[in-house]
CSV table of C-alpha atoms in Angstrom, one decimal:
chain,number,residue,atom,x,y,z
A,1,MET,CA,-46.9,-6.2,36.7
A,2,THR,CA,-44.1,-7.9,34.8
A,3,ASP,CA,-41.3,-9.9,36.2
A,4,PRO,CA,-38.2,-7.7,36.4
A,5,ALA,CA,-36.0,-10.7,36.0
A,6,SER,CA,-37.2,-11.0,32.4
A,7,GLN,CA,-36.3,-7.5,31.5
A,8,PRO,CA,-32.6,-7.9,30.9
A,9,VAL,CA,-33.2,-10.7,28.4
A,10,LEU,CA,-35.9,-8.8,26.4
A,11,SER,CA,-34.7,-5.6,24.7
A,12,GLU,CA,-36.5,-2.3,25.1
A,13,TYR,CA,-37.9,-2.7,21.6
A,14,VAL,CA,-39.5,-6.1,22.4
A,15,ARG,CA,-40.8,-4.9,25.8
A,16,GLY,CA,-42.3,-1.9,24.0
A,17,GLU,CA,-44.0,-4.1,21.4
A,18,ILE,CA,-45.4,-6.4,24.0
A,19,ASP,CA,-46.7,-3.5,26.1
A,20,SER,CA,-48.4,-2.0,23.0
A,21,TRP,CA,-50.2,-5.4,22.5
A,22,LEU,CA,-51.0,-5.7,26.2
A,23,ALA,CA,-52.8,-2.3,26.1
A,24,ARG,CA,-55.3,-3.8,23.6
A,25,TYR,CA,-56.5,-6.6,25.9
A,26,PRO,CA,-58.0,-6.9,29.3
A,27,VAL,CA,-55.5,-7.0,32.2
A,28,ASP,CA,-56.4,-10.6,32.9
A,29,GLN,CA,-55.8,-11.7,29.3
A,30,LYS,CA,-52.1,-11.1,29.0
A,31,GLN,CA,-51.6,-14.3,27.0
A,32,SER,CA,-53.5,-12.6,24.1
A,33,ALA,CA,-50.3,-10.6,23.3
A,34,ILE,CA,-48.3,-13.8,22.6
A,35,LEU,CA,-48.3,-13.5,18.8
A,36,GLY,CA,-47.2,-9.9,18.8
A,37,ALA,CA,-44.5,-10.8,21.4
A,38,LEU,CA,-43.1,-13.6,19.3
A,39,ARG,CA,-43.3,-11.5,16.1
A,40,ALA,CA,-41.2,-8.8,17.8
A,41,LEU,CA,-38.7,-11.4,19.0
A,42,GLN,CA,-38.3,-12.9,15.6
A,43,HIS,CA,-38.0,-9.4,14.0
A,44,GLU,CA,-35.1,-8.6,16.3
A,45,ASP,CA,-33.2,-11.9,16.1
A,46,GLY,CA,-34.4,-13.7,13.0
A,47,TYR,CA,-35.6,-16.7,15.0
A,48,LEU,CA,-37.0,-17.5,18.4
A,49,GLN,CA,-34.5,-18.4,21.0
A,50,VAL,CA,-35.5,-20.5,24.0
A,51,GLU,CA,-34.1,-18.1,26.6
A,52,LYS,CA,-36.1,-15.2,25.1
A,53,MET,CA,-39.3,-17.3,24.8
A,54,ASP,CA,-38.9,-18.1,28.5
A,55,ALA,CA,-38.6,-14.4,29.2
A,56,VAL,CA,-41.8,-13.7,27.2
A,57,ALA,CA,-43.5,-16.4,29.2
A,58,ARG,CA,-42.5,-14.7,32.4
A,59,TYR,CA,-43.5,-11.2,31.0
A,60,LEU,CA,-46.9,-12.5,30.0
A,61,GLU,CA,-47.3,-14.6,33.2
A,62,MET,CA,-48.0,-17.8,31.3
A,63,PRO,CA,-46.3,-21.2,31.3
A,64,ALA,CA,-43.3,-21.5,29.0
A,65,ILE,CA,-44.8,-24.6,27.3
A,66,ALA,CA,-47.7,-22.5,26.2
A,67,VAL,CA,-45.3,-20.1,24.4
A,68,TYR,CA,-43.5,-23.0,22.8
A,69,GLU,CA,-46.8,-24.4,21.6
A,70,VAL,CA,-47.7,-21.2,19.9
A,71,ALA,CA,-44.2,-20.8,18.4
A,72,SER,CA,-44.1,-24.3,17.0
A,73,PHE,CA,-47.7,-24.2,15.7
A,74,TYR,CA,-47.4,-21.2,13.3
A,75,SER,CA,-45.3,-21.5,10.2
A,76,MET,CA,-44.3,-17.8,10.4
A,77,PHE,CA,-42.1,-18.5,13.4
A,78,GLU,CA,-38.6,-20.0,13.1
A,79,LEU,CA,-37.1,-21.9,16.0
A,80,GLU,CA,-33.5,-22.2,14.6
A,81,PRO,CA,-31.3,-19.6,12.9
A,82,VAL,CA,-32.1,-19.0,9.3
A,83,GLY,CA,-30.9,-16.7,6.5
A,84,ARG,CA,-31.6,-12.9,6.7
A,85,HIS,CA,-34.3,-13.0,4.0
A,86,THR,CA,-37.1,-15.5,4.3
A,87,LEU,CA,-38.7,-16.7,1.0
A,88,SER,CA,-42.0,-18.5,1.2
A,89,VAL,CA,-43.8,-19.7,-1.9
A,90,CYS,CA,-47.5,-20.6,-1.8
A,91,THR,CA,-48.1,-24.0,-3.3
A,92,ASN,CA,-51.9,-24.3,-3.0
A,93,LEU,CA,-54.1,-25.0,-6.0
A,94,SER,CA,-54.4,-21.5,-7.5
A,95,CYS,CA,-50.7,-20.8,-7.2
A,96,MET,CA,-49.7,-24.2,-8.4
A,97,LEU,CA,-51.9,-23.9,-11.5
A,98,CYS,CA,-50.3,-20.4,-12.2
A,99,GLY,CA,-46.7,-21.6,-12.0
A,100,ALA,CA,-45.7,-21.9,-8.3
A,101,ASP,CA,-43.8,-25.2,-9.1
A,102,GLU,CA,-41.6,-23.3,-11.6
A,103,ILE,CA,-41.0,-20.5,-9.0
A,104,VAL,CA,-40.0,-23.1,-6.3
A,105,GLU,CA,-37.7,-25.0,-8.7
A,106,HIS,CA,-36.1,-21.7,-9.9
A,107,LEU,CA,-35.4,-20.6,-6.4
A,108,LYS,CA,-33.9,-23.9,-5.4
A,109,SER,CA,-31.7,-23.9,-8.5
A,110,ARG,CA,-30.7,-20.2,-8.3
A,111,LEU,CA,-29.9,-20.3,-4.6
A,112,GLY,CA,-28.4,-23.8,-4.6
A,113,ILE,CA,-30.5,-24.9,-1.6
A,114,GLY,CA,-33.5,-27.0,-0.9
A,115,LEU,CA,-36.7,-26.2,1.0
A,116,GLY,CA,-36.1,-25.5,4.7
A,117,GLU,CA,-32.4,-24.5,4.0
A,118,SER,CA,-30.4,-21.3,4.1
A,119,THR,CA,-27.7,-20.3,1.7
A,120,PRO,CA,-24.2,-20.8,2.9
A,121,ASP,CA,-23.6,-17.0,3.2
A,122,GLY,CA,-26.7,-16.7,5.4
A,123,LYS,CA,-28.5,-14.3,3.1
A,124,PHE,CA,-31.5,-16.4,2.1
A,125,PHE,CA,-33.8,-18.9,3.7
A,126,LEU,CA,-36.1,-20.9,1.4
A,127,LYS,CA,-38.8,-21.8,3.8
A,128,ARG,CA,-40.8,-24.9,3.4
A,129,GLU,CA,-43.7,-24.5,1.0
A,130,GLU,CA,-46.7,-22.6,2.3
A,131,GLU,CA,-50.0,-24.4,1.9
A,132,CYS,CA,-51.9,-21.1,1.4
A,133,LEU,CA,-51.0,-17.5,1.6
A,134,ALA,CA,-54.7,-16.4,0.9
A,135,ALA,CA,-53.9,-14.4,-2.2
A,136,CYS,CA,-55.3,-16.7,-4.9
A,137,CYS,CA,-56.4,-13.8,-7.1
A,138,ALA,CA,-52.7,-12.8,-7.5
A,139,ALA,CA,-51.2,-16.2,-8.0
A,140,PRO,CA,-48.5,-17.3,-8.0
A,141,VAL,CA,-47.6,-15.6,-4.7
A,142,MET,CA,-44.4,-15.5,-2.6
A,143,GLN,CA,-43.7,-13.8,0.7
A,144,VAL,CA,-40.3,-12.1,1.1
A,145,ASN,CA,-39.7,-11.3,4.7
A,146,HIS,CA,-43.5,-11.6,5.2
A,147,VAL,CA,-44.2,-9.1,2.5
A,148,TYR,CA,-46.4,-10.4,-0.4
A,149,GLN,CA,-45.0,-10.5,-3.9
A,150,GLU,CA,-47.8,-11.3,-6.4
A,151,ASN,CA,-48.4,-12.4,-10.0
A,152,LEU,CA,-44.8,-13.7,-10.1
A,153,THR,CA,-42.7,-14.8,-13.0
A,154,VAL,CA,-39.2,-16.2,-12.8
A,155,GLU,CA,-37.9,-12.9,-14.1
A,156,GLN,CA,-39.7,-11.0,-11.3
A,157,VAL,CA,-38.3,-13.4,-8.7
A,158,ASP,CA,-34.7,-12.7,-10.0
A,159,ARG,CA,-35.3,-8.9,-9.7
A,160,ILE,CA,-36.7,-9.3,-6.2
A,161,LEU,CA,-33.6,-11.4,-5.1
A,162,GLU,CA,-31.2,-8.9,-6.7
A,163,GLY,CA,-32.9,-6.1,-4.8
A,164,LEU,CA,-32.2,-7.6,-1.4
A,165,ASP,CA,-29.1,-6.6,0.5
């Protein structure tokens, strides 16, 4: 049973997502739903707020520090407000050899920001470089809002950016 005190902090959407993950695991393994819970929180707010991570900890009956550890370990989670659209460029060997450096430099120049920064209008967040997005056969690769964009050229990057609201 979940702590009713956590329910006002977590939206119906987030509670539904967590419950769908909880249904996949044994009752005594609630902490297994943590990645799905944090993903739902970030999807809703754009980043993970401490108050809501605390509510997730109560909902999953686990220590808050364990939630913070997961949130800070995975590069897919943001702990501070960022732009609406997250851009992550793979910079591992295959992508680098196929032009990832040029893609990163183009994004920095076009958006007028550095890695780990958001545009002043809050539209884009150029995430720090990703060590590996596991799509070497389609290098260079970039994730846009966690969706893979493959075999990139500077021109394709421009079209992708122009297509985002």
